[in-house]
XYZ file of C-alpha atoms in Angstrom:
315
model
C 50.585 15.577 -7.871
C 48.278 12.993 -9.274
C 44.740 13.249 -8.958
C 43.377 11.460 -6.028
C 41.085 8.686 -6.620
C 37.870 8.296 -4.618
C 36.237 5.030 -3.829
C 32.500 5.238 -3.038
C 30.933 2.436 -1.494
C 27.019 2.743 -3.189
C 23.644 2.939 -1.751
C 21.250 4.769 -3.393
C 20.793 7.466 -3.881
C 23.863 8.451 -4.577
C 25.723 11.204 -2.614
C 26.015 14.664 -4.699
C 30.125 14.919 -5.407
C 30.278 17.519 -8.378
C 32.052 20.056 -6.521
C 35.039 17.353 -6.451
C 35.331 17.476 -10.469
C 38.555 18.039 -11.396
C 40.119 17.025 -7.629
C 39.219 13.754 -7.118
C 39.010 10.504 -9.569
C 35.513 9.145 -8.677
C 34.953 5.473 -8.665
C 32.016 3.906 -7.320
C 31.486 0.123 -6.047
C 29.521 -2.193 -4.842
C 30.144 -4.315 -1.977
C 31.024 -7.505 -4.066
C 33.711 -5.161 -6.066
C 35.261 -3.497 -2.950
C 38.325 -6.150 -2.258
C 39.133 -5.975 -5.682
C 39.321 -1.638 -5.819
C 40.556 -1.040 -2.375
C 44.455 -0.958 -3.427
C 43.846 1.734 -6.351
C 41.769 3.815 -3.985
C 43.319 7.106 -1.957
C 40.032 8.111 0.063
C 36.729 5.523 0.575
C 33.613 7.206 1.138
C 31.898 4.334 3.190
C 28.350 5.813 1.522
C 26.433 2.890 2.424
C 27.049 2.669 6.236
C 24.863 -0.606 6.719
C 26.981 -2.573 5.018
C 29.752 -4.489 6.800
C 31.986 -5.029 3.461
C 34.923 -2.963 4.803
C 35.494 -5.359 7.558
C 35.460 -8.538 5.077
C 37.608 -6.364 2.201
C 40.099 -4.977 4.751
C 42.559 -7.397 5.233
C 43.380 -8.643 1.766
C 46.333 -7.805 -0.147
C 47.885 -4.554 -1.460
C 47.827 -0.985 -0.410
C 45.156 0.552 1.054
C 43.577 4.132 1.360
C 45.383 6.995 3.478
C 41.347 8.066 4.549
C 37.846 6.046 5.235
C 35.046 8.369 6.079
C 31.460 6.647 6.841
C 28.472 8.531 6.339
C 27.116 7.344 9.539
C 27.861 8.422 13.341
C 28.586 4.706 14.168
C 32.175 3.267 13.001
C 31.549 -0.466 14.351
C 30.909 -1.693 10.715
C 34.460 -0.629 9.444
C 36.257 -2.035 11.842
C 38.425 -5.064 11.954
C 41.788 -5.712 13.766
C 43.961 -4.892 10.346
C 42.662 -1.235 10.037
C 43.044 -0.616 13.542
C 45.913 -1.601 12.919
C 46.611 0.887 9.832
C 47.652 4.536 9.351
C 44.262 5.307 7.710
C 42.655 7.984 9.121
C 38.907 7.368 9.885
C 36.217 9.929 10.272
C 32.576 9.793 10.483
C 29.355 12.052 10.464
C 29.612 13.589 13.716
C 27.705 16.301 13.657
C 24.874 15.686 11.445
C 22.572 13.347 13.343
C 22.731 15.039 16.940
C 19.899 17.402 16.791
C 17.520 15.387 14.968
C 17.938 11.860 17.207
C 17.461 14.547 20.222
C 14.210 15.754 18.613
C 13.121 11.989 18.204
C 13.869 10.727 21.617
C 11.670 13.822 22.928
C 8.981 12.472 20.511
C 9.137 8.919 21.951
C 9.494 10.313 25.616
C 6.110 12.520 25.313
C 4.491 9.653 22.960
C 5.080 7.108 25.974
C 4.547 9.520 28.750
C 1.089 10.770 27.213
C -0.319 6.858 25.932
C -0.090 8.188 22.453
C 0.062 4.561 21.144
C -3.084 3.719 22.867
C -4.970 6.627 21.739
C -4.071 6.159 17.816
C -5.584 2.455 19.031
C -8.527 3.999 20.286
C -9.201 5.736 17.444
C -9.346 2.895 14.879
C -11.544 1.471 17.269
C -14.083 4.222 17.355
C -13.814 3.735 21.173
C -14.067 6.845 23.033
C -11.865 6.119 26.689
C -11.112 8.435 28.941
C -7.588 8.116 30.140
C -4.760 9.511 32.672
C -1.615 10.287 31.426
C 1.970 11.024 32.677
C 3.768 14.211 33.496
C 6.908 15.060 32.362
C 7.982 18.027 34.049
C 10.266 16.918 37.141
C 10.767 13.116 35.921
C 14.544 12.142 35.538
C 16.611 10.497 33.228
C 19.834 9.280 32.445
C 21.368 9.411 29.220
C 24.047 6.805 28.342
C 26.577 8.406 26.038
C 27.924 11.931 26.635
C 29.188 12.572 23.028
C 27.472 15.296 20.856
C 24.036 12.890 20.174
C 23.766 12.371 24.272
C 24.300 15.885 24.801
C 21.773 17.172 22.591
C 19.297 14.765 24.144
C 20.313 15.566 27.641
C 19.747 19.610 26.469
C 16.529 18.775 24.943
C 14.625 16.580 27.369
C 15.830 19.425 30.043
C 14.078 22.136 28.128
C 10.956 19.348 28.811
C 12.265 19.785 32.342
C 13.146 16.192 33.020
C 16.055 16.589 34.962
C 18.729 14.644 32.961
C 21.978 13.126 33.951
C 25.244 11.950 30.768
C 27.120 8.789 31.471
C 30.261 8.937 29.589
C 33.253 5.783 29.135
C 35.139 8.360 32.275
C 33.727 10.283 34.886
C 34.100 14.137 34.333
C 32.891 17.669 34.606
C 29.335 17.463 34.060
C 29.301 13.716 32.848
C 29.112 10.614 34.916
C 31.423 7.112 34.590
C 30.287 3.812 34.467
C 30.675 3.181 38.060
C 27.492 5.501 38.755
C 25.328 4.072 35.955
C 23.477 1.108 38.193
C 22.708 3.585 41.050
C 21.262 5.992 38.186
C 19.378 3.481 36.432
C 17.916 2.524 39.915
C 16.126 6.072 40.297
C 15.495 7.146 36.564
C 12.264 7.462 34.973
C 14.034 7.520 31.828
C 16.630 5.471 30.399
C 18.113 6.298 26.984
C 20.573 3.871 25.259
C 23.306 6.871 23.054
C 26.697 5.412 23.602
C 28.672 3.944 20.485
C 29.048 0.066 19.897
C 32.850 -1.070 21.636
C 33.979 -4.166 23.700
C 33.027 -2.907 26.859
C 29.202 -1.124 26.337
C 27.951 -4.618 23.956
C 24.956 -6.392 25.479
C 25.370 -3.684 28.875
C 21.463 -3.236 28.863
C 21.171 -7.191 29.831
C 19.033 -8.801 32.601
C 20.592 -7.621 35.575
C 20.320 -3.788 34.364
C 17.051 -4.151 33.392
C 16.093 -5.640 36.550
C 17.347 -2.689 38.588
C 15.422 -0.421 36.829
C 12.025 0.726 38.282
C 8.569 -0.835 37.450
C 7.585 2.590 36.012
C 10.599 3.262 34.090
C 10.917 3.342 30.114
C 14.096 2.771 27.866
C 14.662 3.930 24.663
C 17.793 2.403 22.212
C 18.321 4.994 19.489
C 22.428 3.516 19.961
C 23.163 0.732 18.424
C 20.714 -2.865 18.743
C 24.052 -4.725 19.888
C 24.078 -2.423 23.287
C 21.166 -4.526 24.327
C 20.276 -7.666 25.315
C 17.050 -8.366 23.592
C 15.575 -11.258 24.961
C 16.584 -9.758 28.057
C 14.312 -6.461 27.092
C 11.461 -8.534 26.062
C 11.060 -10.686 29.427
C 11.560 -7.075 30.756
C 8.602 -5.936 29.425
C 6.793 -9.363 28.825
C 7.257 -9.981 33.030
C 6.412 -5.743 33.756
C 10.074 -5.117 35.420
C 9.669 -1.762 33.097
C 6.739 0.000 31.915
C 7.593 0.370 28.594
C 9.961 0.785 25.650
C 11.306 2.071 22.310
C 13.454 0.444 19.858
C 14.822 2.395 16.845
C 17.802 -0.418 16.393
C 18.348 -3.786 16.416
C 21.003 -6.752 16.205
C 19.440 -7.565 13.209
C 17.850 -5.096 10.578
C 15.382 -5.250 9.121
C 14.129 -6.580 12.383
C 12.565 -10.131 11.188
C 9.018 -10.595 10.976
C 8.967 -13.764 13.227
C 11.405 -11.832 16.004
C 9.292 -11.692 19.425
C 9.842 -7.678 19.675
C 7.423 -7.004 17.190
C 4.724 -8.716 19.582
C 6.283 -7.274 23.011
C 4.148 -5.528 25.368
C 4.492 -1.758 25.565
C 6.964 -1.410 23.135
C 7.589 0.945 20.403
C 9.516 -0.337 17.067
C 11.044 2.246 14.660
C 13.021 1.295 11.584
C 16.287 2.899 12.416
C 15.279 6.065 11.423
C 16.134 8.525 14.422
C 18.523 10.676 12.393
C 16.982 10.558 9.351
C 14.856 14.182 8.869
C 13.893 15.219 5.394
C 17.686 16.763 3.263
C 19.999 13.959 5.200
C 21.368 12.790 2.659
C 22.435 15.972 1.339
C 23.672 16.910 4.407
C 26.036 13.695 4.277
C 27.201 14.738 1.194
C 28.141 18.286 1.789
C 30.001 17.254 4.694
C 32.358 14.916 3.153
C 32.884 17.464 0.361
C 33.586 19.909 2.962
C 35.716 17.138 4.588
C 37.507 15.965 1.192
C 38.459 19.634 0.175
C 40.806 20.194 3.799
C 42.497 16.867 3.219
C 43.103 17.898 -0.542
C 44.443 21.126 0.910
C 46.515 18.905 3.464
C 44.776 20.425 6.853
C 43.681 18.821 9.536
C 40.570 16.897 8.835
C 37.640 17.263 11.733
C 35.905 14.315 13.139
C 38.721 11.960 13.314
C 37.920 8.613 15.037
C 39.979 6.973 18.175
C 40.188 3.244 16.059
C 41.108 1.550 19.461
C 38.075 3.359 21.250
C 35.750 3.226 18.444
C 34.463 6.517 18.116
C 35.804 10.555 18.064
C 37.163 11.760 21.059
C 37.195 14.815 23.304
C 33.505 14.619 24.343
């Protein structure tokens, strides 16, 4: 049998791949070369999972590869009605990210819930003011998203005890469906934005939700920016529906300078960087190896995305 060849799709750095010498043929691109070295490719490594040259390159002529993996959680980039359509496999990063986004939504949750912001202000100031802050203990939320990344947020903000309830795309064991998520949002203290990017959860945080929610209530996005409305969110905030707010995604990134969020009241901006502790990267890499080395072997390869549902199932 031929040696494979593998297609990586750069952003630097570059992902660690020396354990594939000898098994794979590595090729790397950038997104202007991708059309042109799709039909020579077996596996794409989708290593730069901000770009959106996948969906553009797709649909051109010639073969295409039997396996796209993205080093990212989110699959909404790749996708475009001709690999749906497709017998490629796709797989992404489950996995990785889970633990790490949980730790950060606990940071945001205590930095809101304590006035951190407004201390750190204080402080440049030299202005000593004594404040009030908010307990945590006994608050609730409601976590949109029951895949692994909402469940390890649901399991951490309970060890805050902030009693915590999953929406999920079904109602199940444990998990919530959509038709409970405006009585939810109606009560929660908390509102955090997990579920993937698909026809039916774009733009859901819009006016109307954010009008249900209480006047105390925070949300945090660490999603994708497309679940939200965000003009909505900012006369939400600008207008005190909700008391505040943290945005770790956007429609557009780099977030513009002249975009109105940056100047919102009570809200928190973070430069998509939820997920991203200290070794990522490596751990990106070492997964797809890990990945790369069952479908070599011909087993079953883990993480295996739904294309029509956008994202892995059975969770």
């Amino acid at each position: 049998m031929p040696t494979p060849t593998l297609l990586v799709l750069d952003a630097e750095p570059l992902p660690r791949l020396g354990r594939l010498t000898g098994h794979a043929r590595i090729e790397h691109t950038d997104a202007a070369g991708l059309a042109a070295r799709l039909p020579r490719a077996d596996v794409l490594l989708v290593w730069d999972f901000t770009s959106r040259a996948v969906r553009d390159a797709w649909p051109g002529e010639g073969p295409r590869p039997r396996w796209v993996h993205t080093a990212s959680a989110g699959v909404d980039h790749l996708m475009c009605p001709e690999l749906v359509a497709s017998d490629t496999v796709v797989t992404n990063a489950r996995g990785v990210f889970d633990q790490p986004i949980a730790e950060y939504v606990a940071a945001l949750v205590l930095a809101m819930a304590k006035d951190l912001p407004r201390t750190l202000e204080l402080q440049r100031e030299r202005a000593w003011r004594h404040r009030e802050s908010h307990r945590i203990a006994g608050t609730r939320a409601v976590v949109v998203g029951s895949g692994p990344i909402g469940r390890a947020i649901a399991h951490t903000l309970g060890a805050l005890g902030i009693t915590t309830a999953l929406v999920g795309r079904a109602a199940r064991s444990g998990v919530h469906g959509p038709e409970d998520l405006d009585r939810l949002l109606a009560r929660a203290d908390w509102v955090i934005a997990a579920a993937p990017l698909t026809d039916e959860t774009r733009g859901m945080f819009d006016a109307r939700r954010f009008g249900l929610m209480q006047p105390s209530a925070r949300f945090v996005n660490i999603g994708r920016g497309q679940l939200v409305v965000e003009d909505a969110l900012a006369e939400a905030l600008a207008k005190r529906w909700i008391a505040g707010a943290a945005m770790d995604v956007f429609e557009a990134e780099p977030l513009p300078a002249d975009n109105p969020l940056w100047q919102a009241p009570g809200l928190i901006v973070s430069p998509h960087m939820s997920g991203d502790t200290i070794g990522w990267r490596d751990e990106l890499g070492a997964q797809f190896v890990e990945l790369y080395e069952q479908w070599a072997a011909g087993e079953p390869l883990k993480n295996v995305v739904d294309k029509q549902r956008g994202y892995v199932p059975g969770h």
